Amino acid sequence: MPVLTTDAESETGIPKSLSNEPPSETMEEIEHTCPQPRLTLTAPAPFADETSCQCQAPHEKLTIAQARLGTPVDRPVRVYADGIFDLFHSGHARALMQAKTLFPNSYLLVGVCSDDLTHKFKGFTVMNEAERYEALRHCRYVDEVIRDAPWTLTPEFLEKHKIDFVAHDDIPYSSAGSDDVYKHIKEAGMFVPTQRTEGISTSDIITRIVRDYDVYARRNLQRGYTAKELNVSFINEKKYRFQNQVDKMKEKVKNVEERSKEFVNRVEEKSHDLIQKWEEKSREFIGNFLELFGPDGAWESLSFSLRDLMLDMKNCENPHPHPEKSTSFHPAECEVVVRTMLLQFRSCIAG
């Protein structure tokens, strides 16, 4: 929305354009030229000194209710969030997401404190300031990064960056001799609270590393880092390397045990299948054996037939030893009978 301003005022404080005298200069229209939120994520967010807000139009003071209704329509609402952002994690990202989505059209500026300031008021960091700056530049919710941000926000800083609101969790932040460094921001109606993410913080991550220090020291030694780089003594280095060898041996034994179990399981499965097949075949074999050699089997019938055949063959050799018991068999007929019986025997064996 264009804003009307005048170049001078009358001696009574009334703008010349509203006095009885005709205005000497016409009123100018000044449009907002504030940077707009990022629409694409193909490049990291810029630094503030690369794209500072040079807008000359005055920024009217907004209330939170007005900003949530989408006012003003001609420029984004400039929201500021600051912090150390050491070991940038999901809790940081979630806080910035909340700050970015506070209003329909927000431009999120993120201030990152320098190493000197952080070490003075809070303590030593894992990541240096350059690494922390870059981590913030590659967060999708951030539109602009302010390097070497102040520990306590001053009116001059807020005016320079044309900040409308400051976003931070509502827990009083006591530091630098103050019970709450955001107290004056809250009193000015410029503070918008965000929610902390439970279970994740830089201090929690560092606590895990310190608690399991031996594990991570052994891990990095195994990955090629030297004892000097890890600040590990000679004795501890040897101890860690020995523990690594023991762990490797345990892993090999575990793998052998697992492979052995798999082999035994496969053997058991195959044994079960073999036993089942053997049982089926044995039943079939026993049945065939009984059918062939049992009391009523084919072999018994065949043996009777062979005995009769032998008698008949004897009769053929001596056709009339006893005229009263003579038969009518001829030698050729005996041969036919024998062949028939052999065919029956072969069929019985094949069956």
Short mmCIF file of C-alpha atoms in Angstrom, two decimals:
data_model
loop_
_atom_site.label_atom_id
_atom_site.label_comp_id
_atom_site.label_asym_id
_atom_site.label_seq_id
_atom_site.Cartn_x
_atom_site.Cartn_y
_atom_site.Cartn_z
CA MET A 1 0.00 0.00 0.00
CA PRO A 2 1.53 3.38 -0.93
CA VAL A 3 2.21 5.65 2.06
CA LEU A 4 1.82 9.42 1.78
CA THR A 5 4.48 11.60 3.39
CA THR A 6 5.35 15.30 3.32
CA ASP A 7 8.76 16.89 3.09
CA ALA A 8 8.15 19.56 5.77
CA GLU A 9 5.83 20.66 8.54
CA SER A 10 4.51 24.07 9.59
CA GLU A 11 5.76 25.79 12.70
CA THR A 12 2.70 24.52 14.60
CA GLY A 13 3.47 20.92 13.75
CA ILE A 14 0.70 20.62 11.18
CA PRO A 15 1.78 19.49 7.74
CA LYS A 16 1.94 22.31 5.27
CA SER A 17 -0.50 20.52 3.01
CA LEU A 18 -3.16 20.89 5.70
CA SER A 19 -2.49 24.57 6.57
CA ASN A 20 -4.20 27.63 5.06
CA GLU A 21 -1.22 28.29 2.85
CA PRO A 22 -1.09 26.42 -0.45
CA PRO A 23 1.38 23.55 -0.34
CA SER A 24 4.76 24.36 -1.77
CA GLU A 25 5.55 20.73 -2.60
CA THR A 26 3.30 17.92 -3.66
CA MET A 27 3.07 14.76 -1.57
CA GLU A 28 5.08 11.74 -2.75
CA GLU A 29 3.98 8.13 -2.87
CA ILE A 30 6.53 5.73 -1.42
CA GLU A 31 5.99 2.03 -2.05
CA HIS A 32 7.36 -0.80 0.07
CA THR A 33 10.37 -2.56 -1.48
CA CYS A 34 10.97 -5.12 1.25
CA PRO A 35 12.43 -8.49 0.17
CA GLN A 36 9.77 -11.13 -0.41
CA PRO A 37 9.79 -14.66 1.07
CA ARG A 38 11.66 -17.30 -0.87
CA LEU A 39 9.49 -19.05 -3.44
CA THR A 40 12.04 -21.63 -4.58
CA LEU A 41 14.50 -23.79 -2.68
CA THR A 42 17.18 -24.11 -5.36
CA ALA A 43 19.64 -21.91 -3.44
CA PRO A 44 20.44 -21.28 0.24
CA ALA A 45 18.99 -18.30 2.06
CA PRO A 46 21.03 -15.10 1.65
CA PHE A 47 22.86 -13.25 4.42
CA ALA A 48 21.38 -9.98 5.65
CA ASP A 49 24.36 -7.93 4.48
CA GLU A 50 23.79 -9.26 0.97
CA THR A 51 20.11 -8.37 0.77
CA SER A 52 19.41 -5.78 3.49
CA CYS A 53 16.01 -4.13 3.51
CA GLN A 54 16.48 -0.71 1.87
CA CYS A 55 12.79 0.10 1.87
CA GLN A 56 12.24 3.84 2.53
CA ALA A 57 8.54 3.54 3.30
CA PRO A 58 7.75 3.73 7.01
CA HIS A 59 6.73 0.46 8.64
CA GLU A 60 3.58 0.96 10.63
CA LYS A 61 3.48 -0.81 13.98
CA LEU A 62 1.34 -3.93 13.70
CA THR A 63 -0.57 -5.84 16.29
CA ILE A 64 -0.52 -9.64 16.35
CA ALA A 65 -4.23 -9.68 15.47
CA GLN A 66 -3.66 -7.46 12.43
CA ALA A 67 -0.75 -9.60 11.23
CA ARG A 68 -2.80 -12.79 11.54
CA LEU A 69 -5.50 -11.23 9.36
CA GLY A 70 -2.96 -10.70 6.59
CA THR A 71 -2.28 -7.00 7.21
CA PRO A 72 -0.45 -5.31 5.60
CA VAL A 73 -1.13 -6.53 2.07
CA ASP A 74 1.70 -4.65 0.36
CA ARG A 75 4.62 -6.20 2.29
CA PRO A 76 5.40 -9.36 4.29
CA VAL A 77 5.38 -9.42 8.07
CA ARG A 78 9.04 -9.49 9.13
CA VAL A 79 9.52 -12.05 11.91
CA TYR A 80 12.83 -12.42 13.71
CA ALA A 81 14.12 -15.52 15.55
CA ASP A 82 17.57 -15.82 17.09
CA GLY A 83 19.70 -18.45 18.76
CA ILE A 84 22.98 -20.35 18.82
CA PHE A 85 21.78 -23.29 16.69
CA ASP A 86 24.72 -25.53 17.63
CA LEU A 87 24.40 -29.09 16.26
CA PHE A 88 21.33 -27.98 14.27
CA HIS A 89 18.57 -30.55 14.90
CA SER A 90 14.85 -31.14 14.46
CA GLY A 91 13.97 -29.06 17.53
CA HIS A 92 15.60 -26.02 15.91
CA ALA A 93 13.88 -26.70 12.60
CA ARG A 94 10.48 -27.10 14.24
CA ALA A 95 10.84 -23.79 16.12
CA LEU A 96 11.71 -22.03 12.86
CA MET A 97 8.78 -23.69 11.13
CA GLN A 98 6.46 -22.29 13.80
CA ALA A 99 7.98 -18.81 13.43
CA LYS A 100 7.60 -18.97 9.65
CA THR A 101 3.94 -19.99 9.79
CA LEU A 102 2.81 -17.53 12.47
CA PHE A 103 1.21 -15.24 9.88
CA PRO A 104 -0.17 -15.69 6.36
CA ASN A 105 2.72 -13.82 4.72
CA SER A 106 5.87 -14.00 6.85
CA TYR A 107 9.47 -13.16 6.04
CA LEU A 108 11.66 -15.02 8.54
CA LEU A 109 14.96 -13.46 9.57
CA VAL A 110 17.19 -15.67 11.74
CA GLY A 111 19.95 -14.16 13.86
CA VAL A 112 22.92 -16.37 14.78
CA CYS A 113 25.29 -15.25 17.53
CA SER A 114 29.04 -15.32 16.91
CA ASP A 115 31.52 -17.62 18.64
CA ASP A 116 32.95 -14.84 20.83
CA LEU A 117 29.53 -13.79 22.09
CA THR A 118 28.33 -17.36 22.64
CA HIS A 119 31.47 -18.47 24.47
CA LYS A 120 31.22 -15.40 26.70
CA PHE A 121 27.58 -15.76 27.76
CA LYS A 122 26.70 -19.43 27.24
CA GLY A 123 29.71 -21.67 26.75
CA PHE A 124 31.78 -23.51 24.20
CA THR A 125 30.13 -24.76 21.01
CA VAL A 126 30.75 -27.90 18.97
CA MET A 127 30.26 -26.13 15.62
CA ASN A 128 32.01 -22.87 14.84
CA GLU A 129 30.07 -19.80 13.73
CA ALA A 130 30.65 -20.36 9.99
CA GLU A 131 29.24 -23.90 10.25
CA ARG A 132 26.25 -22.65 12.22
CA TYR A 133 25.56 -19.88 9.70
CA GLU A 134 25.59 -22.38 6.83
CA ALA A 135 23.30 -24.79 8.68
CA LEU A 136 20.68 -22.05 8.97
CA ARG A 137 21.04 -20.97 5.35
CA HIS A 138 20.02 -24.45 4.25
CA CYS A 139 16.87 -24.64 6.36
CA ARG A 140 13.81 -24.36 4.12
CA TYR A 141 11.91 -22.04 6.51
CA VAL A 142 14.61 -19.35 6.63
CA ASP A 143 14.44 -16.35 4.27
CA GLU A 144 17.47 -14.46 5.57
CA VAL A 145 20.36 -15.07 7.98
CA ILE A 146 21.84 -12.31 10.15
CA ARG A 147 25.42 -13.06 11.18
CA ASP A 148 26.88 -11.92 14.51
CA ALA A 149 23.44 -11.25 15.97
CA PRO A 150 23.31 -9.30 19.26
CA TRP A 151 22.71 -11.12 22.54
CA THR A 152 20.10 -8.56 23.58
CA LEU A 153 17.91 -6.89 20.98
CA THR A 154 18.18 -3.11 20.83
CA PRO A 155 15.75 -0.59 19.28
CA GLU A 156 18.46 0.29 16.75
CA PHE A 157 18.77 -3.36 15.66
CA LEU A 158 14.99 -3.75 15.37
CA GLU A 159 14.75 -0.54 13.32
CA LYS A 160 17.69 -1.43 11.06
CA HIS A 161 16.15 -4.75 10.04
CA LYS A 162 12.55 -3.42 10.19
CA ILE A 163 11.47 -6.25 12.49
CA ASP A 164 7.76 -6.52 13.27
CA PHE A 165 7.79 -9.43 15.71
CA VAL A 166 10.25 -11.64 17.60
CA ALA A 167 9.54 -15.38 17.89
CA HIS A 168 10.96 -17.53 20.68
CA ASP A 169 9.73 -20.01 23.29
CA ASP A 170 7.99 -18.34 26.21
CA ILE A 171 10.34 -19.61 28.94
CA PRO A 172 12.18 -16.63 30.52
CA TYR A 173 15.73 -16.60 29.19
CA SER A 174 18.01 -15.31 31.93
CA SER A 175 21.41 -14.18 30.68
CA ALA A 176 23.80 -11.24 30.58
CA GLY A 177 22.58 -9.96 33.94
CA SER A 178 18.90 -10.02 32.96
CA ASP A 179 16.11 -12.24 34.25
CA ASP A 180 14.64 -12.36 30.75
CA VAL A 181 16.44 -10.92 27.72
CA TYR A 182 13.09 -10.74 25.87
CA LYS A 183 11.27 -8.84 28.61
CA HIS A 184 11.31 -5.49 26.81
CA ILE A 185 10.16 -7.18 23.59
CA LYS A 186 7.20 -8.73 25.41
CA GLU A 187 6.31 -5.37 26.97
CA ALA A 188 6.34 -3.73 23.54
CA GLY A 189 3.82 -6.28 22.20
CA MET A 190 6.30 -7.63 19.66
CA PHE A 191 6.85 -11.10 21.16
CA VAL A 192 5.17 -14.19 19.68
CA PRO A 193 5.78 -17.47 21.56
CA THR A 194 6.69 -20.79 19.95
CA GLN A 195 6.70 -24.27 21.50
CA ARG A 196 9.82 -26.22 22.40
CA THR A 197 10.23 -29.79 21.14
CA GLU A 198 10.54 -32.16 24.07
CA GLY A 199 13.23 -34.82 24.05
CA ILE A 200 15.69 -33.10 21.72
CA SER A 201 18.16 -30.32 22.36
CA THR A 202 21.83 -29.57 21.80
CA SER A 203 22.54 -30.28 25.48
CA ASP A 204 20.80 -33.67 25.21
CA ILE A 205 22.90 -34.64 22.18
CA ILE A 206 26.14 -33.62 23.91
CA THR A 207 25.06 -35.57 27.02
CA ARG A 208 24.62 -38.72 24.93
CA ILE A 209 28.09 -38.32 23.44
CA VAL A 210 29.72 -37.74 26.84
CA ARG A 211 27.82 -40.65 28.39
CA ASP A 212 28.90 -43.07 25.64
CA TYR A 213 32.31 -41.50 25.09
CA ASP A 214 34.18 -44.84 24.95
CA VAL A 215 31.84 -46.16 22.28
CA TYR A 216 32.31 -43.15 20.01
CA ALA A 217 36.08 -43.01 20.62
CA ARG A 218 36.39 -46.67 19.59
CA ARG A 219 34.11 -46.03 16.61
CA ASN A 220 36.28 -43.19 15.28
CA LEU A 221 39.53 -45.06 15.92
CA GLN A 222 38.12 -47.90 13.86
CA ARG A 223 37.24 -45.43 11.08
CA GLY A 224 40.79 -44.18 10.78
CA TYR A 225 41.04 -41.23 13.17
CA THR A 226 44.26 -41.02 15.17
CA ALA A 227 44.51 -40.99 18.94
CA LYS A 228 45.94 -37.48 18.72
CA GLU A 229 42.91 -36.23 16.79
CA LEU A 230 40.62 -37.78 19.39
CA ASN A 231 42.74 -36.54 22.31
CA VAL A 232 43.03 -40.12 23.56
CA SER A 233 45.98 -41.28 25.66
CA PHE A 234 48.31 -44.07 24.53
CA ILE A 235 46.95 -46.53 27.11
CA ASN A 236 43.31 -45.79 26.22
CA GLU A 237 44.09 -46.11 22.53
CA LYS A 238 45.49 -49.63 23.07
CA LYS A 239 42.53 -50.51 25.28
CA TYR A 240 40.02 -49.31 22.67
CA ARG A 241 41.78 -51.14 19.86
CA PHE A 242 41.84 -54.35 21.91
CA GLN A 243 38.12 -53.96 22.64
CA ASN A 244 37.49 -53.49 18.92
CA GLN A 245 39.33 -56.76 18.20
CA VAL A 246 37.31 -58.54 20.90
CA ASP A 247 34.08 -57.19 19.41
CA LYS A 248 35.11 -58.39 15.95
CA MET A 249 35.79 -61.86 17.34
CA LYS A 250 32.43 -61.87 19.12
CA GLU A 251 30.74 -60.86 15.88
CA LYS A 252 32.44 -63.69 14.00
CA VAL A 253 31.40 -66.22 16.66
CA LYS A 254 27.87 -64.87 16.53
CA ASN A 255 27.80 -65.21 12.75
CA VAL A 256 29.12 -68.78 12.96
CA GLU A 257 26.46 -69.63 15.55
CA GLU A 258 23.73 -68.16 13.38
CA ARG A 259 24.96 -70.03 10.30
CA SER A 260 25.18 -73.24 12.36
CA LYS A 261 21.62 -72.79 13.56
CA GLU A 262 20.48 -72.24 10.00
CA PHE A 263 22.31 -75.40 8.87
CA VAL A 264 20.81 -77.48 11.70
CA ASN A 265 17.36 -76.15 10.88
CA ARG A 266 17.79 -77.04 7.22
CA VAL A 267 19.05 -80.53 8.14
CA GLU A 268 16.10 -81.03 10.47
CA GLU A 269 13.67 -79.95 7.76
CA LYS A 270 15.30 -82.25 5.21
CA SER A 271 15.46 -85.11 7.75
CA HIS A 272 11.78 -84.69 8.46
CA ASP A 273 11.01 -84.82 4.75
CA LEU A 274 13.24 -87.90 4.26
CA ILE A 275 11.66 -89.71 7.20
CA GLN A 276 8.19 -88.92 5.92
CA LYS A 277 9.08 -90.14 2.41
CA TRP A 278 10.73 -93.28 3.85
CA GLU A 279 7.63 -94.04 5.88
CA GLU A 280 5.46 -93.67 2.79
CA LYS A 281 7.78 -95.86 0.68
CA SER A 282 8.14 -98.45 3.47
CA ARG A 283 4.36 -98.82 3.72
CA GLU A 284 4.20 -99.28 -0.04
CA PHE A 285 7.09 -101.79 0.04
CA ILE A 286 5.56 -103.82 2.87
CA GLY A 287 2.22 -103.86 1.12
CA ASN A 288 3.79 -105.07 -2.11
CA PHE A 289 5.83 -107.68 -0.23
CA LEU A 290 2.74 -109.05 1.53
CA GLU A 291 0.80 -109.03 -1.69
CA LEU A 292 3.55 -111.07 -3.32
CA PHE A 293 4.77 -113.33 -0.52
CA GLY A 294 1.90 -113.35 1.98
CA PRO A 295 -0.29 -116.37 2.81
CA ASP A 296 -2.73 -115.41 0.09
CA GLY A 297 -0.17 -113.74 -2.15
CA ALA A 298 0.79 -114.39 -5.74
CA TRP A 299 3.91 -116.35 -4.78
CA GLU A 300 1.84 -118.91 -2.86
CA SER A 301 -0.45 -119.38 -5.82
CA LEU A 302 2.51 -119.65 -8.11
CA SER A 303 4.20 -122.27 -5.94
CA PHE A 304 1.07 -124.43 -6.04
CA SER A 305 0.90 -124.02 -9.76
CA LEU A 306 4.58 -124.95 -10.13
CA ARG A 307 4.07 -128.09 -8.07
CA ASP A 308 1.16 -129.08 -10.26
CA LEU A 309 3.28 -128.29 -13.28
CA MET A 310 6.11 -130.50 -12.10
CA LEU A 311 3.70 -133.34 -11.62
CA ASP A 312 2.27 -132.77 -15.05
CA MET A 313 5.76 -132.71 -16.56
CA LYS A 314 6.57 -136.04 -14.93
CA ASN A 315 3.41 -137.44 -16.40
CA CYS A 316 4.47 -136.16 -19.77
CA GLU A 317 7.82 -138.00 -19.50
CA ASN A 318 6.01 -141.22 -18.45
CA PRO A 319 2.53 -140.93 -19.94
CA HIS A 320 1.25 -144.28 -18.73
CA PRO A 321 3.07 -145.47 -15.64
CA HIS A 322 -0.20 -146.34 -14.11
CA PRO A 323 -2.97 -146.90 -16.55
CA GLU A 324 -5.58 -146.27 -13.93
CA LYS A 325 -4.13 -142.75 -13.31
CA SER A 326 -3.22 -141.86 -16.86
CA THR A 327 -3.82 -138.33 -18.20
CA SER A 328 -4.25 -136.96 -21.66
CA PHE A 329 -1.21 -134.43 -21.48
CA HIS A 330 1.16 -134.37 -24.43
CA PRO A 331 4.80 -133.07 -24.20
CA ALA A 332 3.99 -130.11 -26.44
CA GLU A 333 1.08 -129.21 -24.20
CA CYS A 334 3.37 -129.32 -21.18
CA GLU A 335 5.73 -126.85 -22.84
CA VAL A 336 2.84 -124.43 -23.43
CA VAL A 337 1.74 -124.75 -19.84
CA VAL A 338 5.28 -124.04 -18.58
CA ARG A 339 5.59 -120.92 -20.71
CA THR A 340 2.22 -119.68 -19.50
CA MET A 341 3.24 -120.17 -15.90
CA LEU A 342 6.50 -118.28 -16.47
CA LEU A 343 4.61 -115.36 -17.98
CA GLN A 344 2.32 -115.33 -14.95
CA PHE A 345 5.35 -115.37 -12.67
CA ARG A 346 6.94 -112.40 -14.47
CA SER A 347 3.71 -110.44 -14.27
CA CYS A 348 3.50 -111.12 -10.55
CA ILE A 349 7.07 -109.93 -10.05
CA ALA A 350 6.45 -106.78 -12.14
CA GLY A 351 3.24 -106.03 -10.27
#
